[in-house]
PDB file of C-alpha atoms in Angstrom:
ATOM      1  CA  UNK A1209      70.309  52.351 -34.614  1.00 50.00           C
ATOM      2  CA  UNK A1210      67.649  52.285 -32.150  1.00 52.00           C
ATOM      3  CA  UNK A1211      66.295  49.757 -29.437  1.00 53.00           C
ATOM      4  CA  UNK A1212      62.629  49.353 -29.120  1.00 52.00           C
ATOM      5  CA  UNK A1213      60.454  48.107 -26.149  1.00 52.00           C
ATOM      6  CA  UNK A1214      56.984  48.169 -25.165  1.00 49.00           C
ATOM      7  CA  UNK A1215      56.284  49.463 -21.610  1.00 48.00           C
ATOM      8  CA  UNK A1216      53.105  48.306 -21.138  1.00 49.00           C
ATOM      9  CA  UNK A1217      51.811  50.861 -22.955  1.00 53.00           C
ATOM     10  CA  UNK A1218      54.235  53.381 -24.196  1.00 59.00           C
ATOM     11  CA  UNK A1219      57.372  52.445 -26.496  1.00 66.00           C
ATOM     12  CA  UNK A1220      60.491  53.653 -25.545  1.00 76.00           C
ATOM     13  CA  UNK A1221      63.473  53.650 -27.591  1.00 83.00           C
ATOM     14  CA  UNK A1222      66.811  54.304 -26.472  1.00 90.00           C
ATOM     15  CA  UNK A1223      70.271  55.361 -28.344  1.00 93.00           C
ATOM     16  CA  UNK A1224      72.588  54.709 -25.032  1.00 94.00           C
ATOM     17  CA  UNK A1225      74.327  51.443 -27.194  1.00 94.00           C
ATOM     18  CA  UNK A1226      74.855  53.562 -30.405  1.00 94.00           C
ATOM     19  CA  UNK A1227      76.405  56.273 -28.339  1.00 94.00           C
ATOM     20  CA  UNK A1228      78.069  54.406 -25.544  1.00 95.00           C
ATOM     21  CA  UNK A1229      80.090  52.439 -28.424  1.00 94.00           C
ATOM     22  CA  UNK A1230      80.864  55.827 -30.181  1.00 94.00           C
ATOM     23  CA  UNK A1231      83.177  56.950 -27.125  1.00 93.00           C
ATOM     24  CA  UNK A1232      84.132  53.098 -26.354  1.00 94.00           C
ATOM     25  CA  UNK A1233      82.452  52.711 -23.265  1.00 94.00           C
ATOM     26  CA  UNK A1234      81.452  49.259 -21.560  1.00 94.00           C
ATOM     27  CA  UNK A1235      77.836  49.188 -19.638  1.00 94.00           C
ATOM     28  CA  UNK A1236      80.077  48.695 -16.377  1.00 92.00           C
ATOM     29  CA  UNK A1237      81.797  52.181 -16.949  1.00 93.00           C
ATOM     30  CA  UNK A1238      79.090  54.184 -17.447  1.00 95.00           C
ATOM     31  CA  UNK A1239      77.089  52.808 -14.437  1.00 94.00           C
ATOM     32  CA  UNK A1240      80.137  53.561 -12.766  1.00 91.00           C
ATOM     33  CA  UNK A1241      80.078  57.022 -14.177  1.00 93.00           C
ATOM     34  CA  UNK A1242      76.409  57.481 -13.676  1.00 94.00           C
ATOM     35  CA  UNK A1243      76.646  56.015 -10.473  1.00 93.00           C
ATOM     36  CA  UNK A1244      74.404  53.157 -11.199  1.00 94.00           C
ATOM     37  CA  UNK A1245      74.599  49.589 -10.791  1.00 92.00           C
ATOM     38  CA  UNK A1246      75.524  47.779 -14.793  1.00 92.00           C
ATOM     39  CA  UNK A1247      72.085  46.383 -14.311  1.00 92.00           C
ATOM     40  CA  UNK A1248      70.127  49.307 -14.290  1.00 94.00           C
ATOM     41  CA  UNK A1249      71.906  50.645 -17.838  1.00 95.00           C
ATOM     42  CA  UNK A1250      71.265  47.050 -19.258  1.00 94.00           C
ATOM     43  CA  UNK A1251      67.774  47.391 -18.709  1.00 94.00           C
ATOM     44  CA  UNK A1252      67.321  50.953 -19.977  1.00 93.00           C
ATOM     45  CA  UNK A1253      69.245  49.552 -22.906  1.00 93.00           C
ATOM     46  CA  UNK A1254      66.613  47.195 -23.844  1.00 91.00           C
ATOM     47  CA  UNK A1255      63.867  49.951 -22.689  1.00 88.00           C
ATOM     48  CA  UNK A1256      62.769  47.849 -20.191  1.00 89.00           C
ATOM     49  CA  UNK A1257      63.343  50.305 -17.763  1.00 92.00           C
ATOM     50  CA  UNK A1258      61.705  53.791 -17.300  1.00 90.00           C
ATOM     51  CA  UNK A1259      64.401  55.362 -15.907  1.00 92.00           C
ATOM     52  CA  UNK A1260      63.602  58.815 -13.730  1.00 93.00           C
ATOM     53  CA  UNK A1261      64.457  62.813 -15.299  1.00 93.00           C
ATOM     54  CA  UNK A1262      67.560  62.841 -13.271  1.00 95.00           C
ATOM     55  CA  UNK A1263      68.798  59.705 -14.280  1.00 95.00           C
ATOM     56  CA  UNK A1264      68.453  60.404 -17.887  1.00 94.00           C
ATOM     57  CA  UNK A1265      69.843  63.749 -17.666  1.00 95.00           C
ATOM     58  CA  UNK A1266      72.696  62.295 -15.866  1.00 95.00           C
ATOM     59  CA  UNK A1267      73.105  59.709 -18.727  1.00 95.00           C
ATOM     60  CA  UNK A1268      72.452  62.029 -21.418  1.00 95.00           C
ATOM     61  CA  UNK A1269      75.243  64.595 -20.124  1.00 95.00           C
ATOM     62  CA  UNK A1270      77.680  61.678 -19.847  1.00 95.00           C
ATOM     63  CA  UNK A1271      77.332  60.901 -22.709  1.00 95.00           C
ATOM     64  CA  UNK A1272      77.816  64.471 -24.487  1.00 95.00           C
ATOM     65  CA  UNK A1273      74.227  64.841 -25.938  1.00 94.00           C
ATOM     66  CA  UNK A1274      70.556  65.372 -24.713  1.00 94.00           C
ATOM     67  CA  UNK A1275      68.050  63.640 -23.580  1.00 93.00           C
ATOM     68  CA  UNK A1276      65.716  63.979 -25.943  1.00 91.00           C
ATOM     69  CA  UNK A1277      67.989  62.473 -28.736  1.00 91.00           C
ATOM     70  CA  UNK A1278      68.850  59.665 -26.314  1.00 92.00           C
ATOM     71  CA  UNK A1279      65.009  58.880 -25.243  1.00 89.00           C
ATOM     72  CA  UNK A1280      62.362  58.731 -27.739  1.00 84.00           C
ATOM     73  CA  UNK A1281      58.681  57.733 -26.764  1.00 75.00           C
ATOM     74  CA  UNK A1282      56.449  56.149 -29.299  1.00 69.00           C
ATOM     75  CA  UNK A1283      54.008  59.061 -30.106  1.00 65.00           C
ATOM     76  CA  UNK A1284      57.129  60.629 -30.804  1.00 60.00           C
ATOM     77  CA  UNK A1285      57.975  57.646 -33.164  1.00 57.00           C
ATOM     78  CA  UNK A1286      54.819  57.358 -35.062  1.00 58.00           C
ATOM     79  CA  UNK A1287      56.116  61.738 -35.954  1.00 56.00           C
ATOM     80  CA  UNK A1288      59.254  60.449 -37.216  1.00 57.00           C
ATOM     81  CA  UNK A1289      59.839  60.613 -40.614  1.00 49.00           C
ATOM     82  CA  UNK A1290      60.642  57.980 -42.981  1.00 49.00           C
ATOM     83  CA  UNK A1291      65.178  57.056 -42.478  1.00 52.00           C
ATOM     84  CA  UNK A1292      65.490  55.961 -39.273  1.00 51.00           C
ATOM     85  CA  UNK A1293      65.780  52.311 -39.080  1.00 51.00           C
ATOM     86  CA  UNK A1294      63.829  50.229 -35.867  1.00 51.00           C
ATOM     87  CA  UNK A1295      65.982  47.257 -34.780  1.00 54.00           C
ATOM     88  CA  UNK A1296      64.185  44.919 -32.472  1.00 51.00           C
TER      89      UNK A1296
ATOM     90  CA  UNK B 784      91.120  42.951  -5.933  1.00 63.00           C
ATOM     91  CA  UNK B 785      88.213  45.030  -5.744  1.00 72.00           C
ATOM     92  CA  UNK B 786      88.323  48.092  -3.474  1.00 81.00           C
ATOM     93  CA  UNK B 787      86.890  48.022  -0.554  1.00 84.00           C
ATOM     94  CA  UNK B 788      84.172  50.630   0.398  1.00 86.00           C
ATOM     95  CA  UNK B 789      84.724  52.039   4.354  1.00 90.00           C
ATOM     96  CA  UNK B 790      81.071  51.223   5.072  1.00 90.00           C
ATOM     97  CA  UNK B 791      82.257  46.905   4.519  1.00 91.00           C
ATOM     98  CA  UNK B 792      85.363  47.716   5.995  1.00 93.00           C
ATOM     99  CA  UNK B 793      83.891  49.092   9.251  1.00 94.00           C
ATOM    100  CA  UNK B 794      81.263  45.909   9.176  1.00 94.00           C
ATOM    101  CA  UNK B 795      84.206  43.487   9.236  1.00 95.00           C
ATOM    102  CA  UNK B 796      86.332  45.326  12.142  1.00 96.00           C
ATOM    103  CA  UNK B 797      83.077  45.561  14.204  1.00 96.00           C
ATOM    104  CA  UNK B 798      82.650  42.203  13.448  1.00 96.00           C
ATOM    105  CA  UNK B 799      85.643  40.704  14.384  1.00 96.00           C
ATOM    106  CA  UNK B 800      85.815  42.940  17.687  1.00 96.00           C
ATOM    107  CA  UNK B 801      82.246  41.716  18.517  1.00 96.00           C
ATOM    108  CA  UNK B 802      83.253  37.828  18.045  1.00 95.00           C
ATOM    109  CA  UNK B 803      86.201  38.152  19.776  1.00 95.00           C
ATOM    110  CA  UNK B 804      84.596  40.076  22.771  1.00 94.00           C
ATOM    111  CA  UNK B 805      82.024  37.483  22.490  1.00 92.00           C
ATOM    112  CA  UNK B 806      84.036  34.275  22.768  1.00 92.00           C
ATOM    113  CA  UNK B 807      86.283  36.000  25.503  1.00 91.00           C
ATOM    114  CA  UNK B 808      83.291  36.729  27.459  1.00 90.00           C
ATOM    115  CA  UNK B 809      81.633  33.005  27.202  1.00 88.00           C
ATOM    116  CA  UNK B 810      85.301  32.210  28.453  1.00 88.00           C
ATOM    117  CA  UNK B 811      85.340  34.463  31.281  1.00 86.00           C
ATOM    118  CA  UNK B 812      82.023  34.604  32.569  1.00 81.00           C
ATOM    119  CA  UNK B 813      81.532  30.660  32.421  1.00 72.00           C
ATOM    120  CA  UNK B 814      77.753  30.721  33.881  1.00 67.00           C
ATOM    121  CA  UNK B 815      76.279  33.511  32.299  1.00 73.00           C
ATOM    122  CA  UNK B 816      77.233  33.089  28.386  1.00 80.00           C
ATOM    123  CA  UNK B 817      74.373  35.085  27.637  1.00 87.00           C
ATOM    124  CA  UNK B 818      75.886  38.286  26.839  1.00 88.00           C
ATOM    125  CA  UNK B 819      78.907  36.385  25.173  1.00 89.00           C
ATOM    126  CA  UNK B 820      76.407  34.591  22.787  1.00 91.00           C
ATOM    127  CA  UNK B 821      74.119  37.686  21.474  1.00 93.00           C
ATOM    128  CA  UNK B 822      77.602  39.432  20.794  1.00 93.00           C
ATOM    129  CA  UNK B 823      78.948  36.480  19.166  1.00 94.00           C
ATOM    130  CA  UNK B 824      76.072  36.199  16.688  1.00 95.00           C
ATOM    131  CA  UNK B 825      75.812  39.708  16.246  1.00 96.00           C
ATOM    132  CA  UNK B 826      79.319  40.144  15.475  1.00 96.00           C
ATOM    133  CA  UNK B 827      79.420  36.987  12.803  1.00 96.00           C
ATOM    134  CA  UNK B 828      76.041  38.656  11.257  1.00 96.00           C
ATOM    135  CA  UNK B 829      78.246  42.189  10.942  1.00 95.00           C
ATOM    136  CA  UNK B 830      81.278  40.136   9.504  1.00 95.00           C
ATOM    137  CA  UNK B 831      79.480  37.963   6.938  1.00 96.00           C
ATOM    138  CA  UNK B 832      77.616  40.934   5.431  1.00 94.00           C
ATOM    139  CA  UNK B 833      80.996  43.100   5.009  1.00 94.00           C
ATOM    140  CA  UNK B 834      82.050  40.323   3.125  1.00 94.00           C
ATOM    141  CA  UNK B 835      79.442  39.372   1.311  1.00 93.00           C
ATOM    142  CA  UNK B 836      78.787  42.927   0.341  1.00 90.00           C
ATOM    143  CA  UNK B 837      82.089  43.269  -0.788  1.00 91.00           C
ATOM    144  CA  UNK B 838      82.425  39.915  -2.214  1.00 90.00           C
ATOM    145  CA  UNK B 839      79.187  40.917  -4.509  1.00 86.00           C
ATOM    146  CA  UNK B 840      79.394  44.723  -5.113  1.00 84.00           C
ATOM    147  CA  UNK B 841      82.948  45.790  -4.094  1.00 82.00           C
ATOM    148  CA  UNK B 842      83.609  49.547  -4.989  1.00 81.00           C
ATOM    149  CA  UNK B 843      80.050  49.302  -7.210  1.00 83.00           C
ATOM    150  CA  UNK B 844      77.065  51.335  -5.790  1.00 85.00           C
ATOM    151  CA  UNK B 845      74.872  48.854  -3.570  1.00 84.00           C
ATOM    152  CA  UNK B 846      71.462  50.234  -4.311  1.00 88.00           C
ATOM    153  CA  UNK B 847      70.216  52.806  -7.412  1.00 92.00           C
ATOM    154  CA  UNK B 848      66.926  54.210  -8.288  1.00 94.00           C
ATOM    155  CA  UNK B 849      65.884  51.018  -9.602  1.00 95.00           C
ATOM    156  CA  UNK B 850      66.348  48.816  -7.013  1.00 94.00           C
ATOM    157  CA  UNK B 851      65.117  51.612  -4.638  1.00 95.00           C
ATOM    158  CA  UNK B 852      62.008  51.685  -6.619  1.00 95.00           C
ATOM    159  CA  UNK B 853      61.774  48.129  -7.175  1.00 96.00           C
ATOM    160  CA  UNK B 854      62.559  47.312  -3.319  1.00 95.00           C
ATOM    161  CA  UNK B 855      59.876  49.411  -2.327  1.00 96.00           C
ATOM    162  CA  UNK B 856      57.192  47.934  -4.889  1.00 97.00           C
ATOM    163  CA  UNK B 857      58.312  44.597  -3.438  1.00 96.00           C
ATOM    164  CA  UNK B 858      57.240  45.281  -0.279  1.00 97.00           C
ATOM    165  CA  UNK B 859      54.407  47.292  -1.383  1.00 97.00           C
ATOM    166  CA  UNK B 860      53.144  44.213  -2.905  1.00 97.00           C
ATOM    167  CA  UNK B 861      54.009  41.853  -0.287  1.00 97.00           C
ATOM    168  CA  UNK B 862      51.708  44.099   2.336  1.00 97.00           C
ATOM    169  CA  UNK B 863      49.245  43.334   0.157  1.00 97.00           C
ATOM    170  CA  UNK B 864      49.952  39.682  -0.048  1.00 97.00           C
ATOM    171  CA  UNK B 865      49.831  39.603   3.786  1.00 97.00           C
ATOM    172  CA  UNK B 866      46.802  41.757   4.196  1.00 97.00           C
ATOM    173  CA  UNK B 867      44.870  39.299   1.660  1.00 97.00           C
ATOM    174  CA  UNK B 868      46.467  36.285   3.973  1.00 97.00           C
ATOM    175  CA  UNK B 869      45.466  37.863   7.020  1.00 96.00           C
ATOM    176  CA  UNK B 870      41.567  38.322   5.866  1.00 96.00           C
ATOM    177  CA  UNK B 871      41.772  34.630   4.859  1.00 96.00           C
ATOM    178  CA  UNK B 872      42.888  33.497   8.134  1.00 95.00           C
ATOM    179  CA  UNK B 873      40.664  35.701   9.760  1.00 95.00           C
ATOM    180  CA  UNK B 874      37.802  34.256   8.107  1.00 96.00           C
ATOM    181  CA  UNK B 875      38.420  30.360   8.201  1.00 95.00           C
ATOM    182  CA  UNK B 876      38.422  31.210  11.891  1.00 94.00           C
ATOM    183  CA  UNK B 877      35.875  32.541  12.193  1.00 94.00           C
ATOM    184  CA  UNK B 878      33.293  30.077  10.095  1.00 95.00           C
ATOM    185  CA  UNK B 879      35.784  27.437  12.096  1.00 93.00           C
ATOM    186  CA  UNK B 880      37.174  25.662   8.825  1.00 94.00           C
ATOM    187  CA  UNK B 881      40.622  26.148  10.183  1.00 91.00           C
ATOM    188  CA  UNK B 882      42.015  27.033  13.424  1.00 90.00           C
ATOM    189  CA  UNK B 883      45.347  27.721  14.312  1.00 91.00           C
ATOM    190  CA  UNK B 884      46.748  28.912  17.639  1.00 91.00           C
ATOM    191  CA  UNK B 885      48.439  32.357  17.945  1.00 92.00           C
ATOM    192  CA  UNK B 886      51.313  31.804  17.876  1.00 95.00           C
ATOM    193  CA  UNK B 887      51.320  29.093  14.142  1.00 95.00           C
ATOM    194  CA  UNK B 888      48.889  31.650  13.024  1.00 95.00           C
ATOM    195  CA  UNK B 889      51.834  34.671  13.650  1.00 95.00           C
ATOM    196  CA  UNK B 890      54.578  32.392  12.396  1.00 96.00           C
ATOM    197  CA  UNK B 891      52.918  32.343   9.336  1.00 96.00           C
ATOM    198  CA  UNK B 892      52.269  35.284   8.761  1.00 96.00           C
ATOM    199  CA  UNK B 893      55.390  36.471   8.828  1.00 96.00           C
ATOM    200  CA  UNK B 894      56.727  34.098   6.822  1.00 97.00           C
ATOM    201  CA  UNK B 895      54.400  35.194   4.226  1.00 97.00           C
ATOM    202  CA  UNK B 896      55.233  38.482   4.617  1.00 97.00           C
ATOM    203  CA  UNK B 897      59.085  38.519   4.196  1.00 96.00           C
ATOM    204  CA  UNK B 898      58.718  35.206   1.498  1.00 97.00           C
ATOM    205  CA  UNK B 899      55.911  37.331  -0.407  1.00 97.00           C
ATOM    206  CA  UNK B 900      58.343  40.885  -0.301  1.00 96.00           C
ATOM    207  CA  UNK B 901      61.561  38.588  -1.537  1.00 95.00           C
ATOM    208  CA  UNK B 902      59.934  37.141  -4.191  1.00 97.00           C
ATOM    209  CA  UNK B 903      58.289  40.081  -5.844  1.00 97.00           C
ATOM    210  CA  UNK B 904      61.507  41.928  -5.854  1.00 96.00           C
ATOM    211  CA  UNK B 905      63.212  38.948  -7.137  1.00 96.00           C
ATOM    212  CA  UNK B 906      60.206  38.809  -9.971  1.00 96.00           C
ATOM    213  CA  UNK B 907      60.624  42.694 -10.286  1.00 95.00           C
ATOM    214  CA  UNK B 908      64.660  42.431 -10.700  1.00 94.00           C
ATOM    215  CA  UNK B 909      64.187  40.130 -13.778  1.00 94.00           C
ATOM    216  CA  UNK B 910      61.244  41.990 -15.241  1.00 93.00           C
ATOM    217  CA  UNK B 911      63.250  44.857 -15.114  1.00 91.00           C
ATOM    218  CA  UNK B 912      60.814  47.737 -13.421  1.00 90.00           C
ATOM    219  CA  UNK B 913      57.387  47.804 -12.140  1.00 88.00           C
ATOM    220  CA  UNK B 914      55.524  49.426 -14.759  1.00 76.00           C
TER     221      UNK B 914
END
């Protein structure tokens, strides 16, 4: 399941809800592990927010994968083969 | 109860040691309450943010990269704003359409400055980044 947003130019979808609900954590603990304020992994949940290499590596290792399956831009999207299914 | 971080705890003690020494000096020193006022106001400004700050973040991290990066956009922006204000000014002066003294003319402008820097962050906090 995948969240999409425009960023002015470049679409950025995010897999932080899919894989923050597979180990049962709330936005509040992992800004609290990340060491980020809940607002911050809201926005980067809706892809509003272009977060920096740091602070998706420290997302991605928290939550046990990488960031490149977490993060997808949208030249990467229009690659993608047919199966994966874009949720608004 | 949320946990409080040493950085609030230290603004509240210094707080409440600054009022104190504050009031006792306005007491003591009856004709020069001065001193006893700027430490008065300084301490209630150091006790109302440790409170505040722990009232609205508790053991919660104050400031991230967003609001880092948004904060400094804000005021980015709002140098802008008063540069663009200031270049007005200067100019209705100067073709003497409107002239203010220095001192409403300095008010002003820094008013517009800190106004201008809160409400781009506020408009950046909602948007969600600056890009």
């Amino acid at each position: 399941m995948w969240n999409r947003t425009s960023l002015e130019c470049i679409t950025v979808q995010t897999r932080i809800k899919e894989y923050r609900a597979r180990f049962s954590l709330t936005q509040d603990e992992l800004a609290k592990k990340v060491g980020v304020r809940r607002e911050t992994i809201v926005f980067l949940e809706q892809g509003k927010y272009n977060p920096s290499l740091k602070l998706a590596h420290d997302v991605a290792r928290t939550l046990h994968t990488t960031i490149d399956d977490l993060f997808i831009f949208d030249d990467e999207v229009q690659g993608q083969k047919s199966g994966i299914v874009l949720e608004d | 109860m949320k946990e409080m971080k040493p950085r609030n705890f230290y603004r509240i003690i210094i707080g409440i040691l600054m009022t104190i020494s504050g009031i006792a000096s306005m007491i003591l020193t009856a004709g020069e309450a001065i001193i006893g006022m700027i430490l008065l106001v300084a301490g209630l400004v150091f006790l109302i943010t440790g409170i505040i700050r722990h009232r609205q973040y508790g053991d919660d991290p104050e400031s991230d990269e967003r609001s880092k990066k948004i904060g400094a956009y804000g005021l980015s922006y709002a140098w802008l704003t008063g540069l663009l204000f200031m270049f007005c000014l200067f100019w209705l002066d100067y073709l003497g359409i409107l002239r203010l003294g220095t001192q409403v003319a300095l008010a002003i402008s820094i008013v517009v400055l800190a106004l201008s820097a809160r409400l781009y962050q506020i408009y950046l906090f909602r948007k969600g980044d600056v890009e």
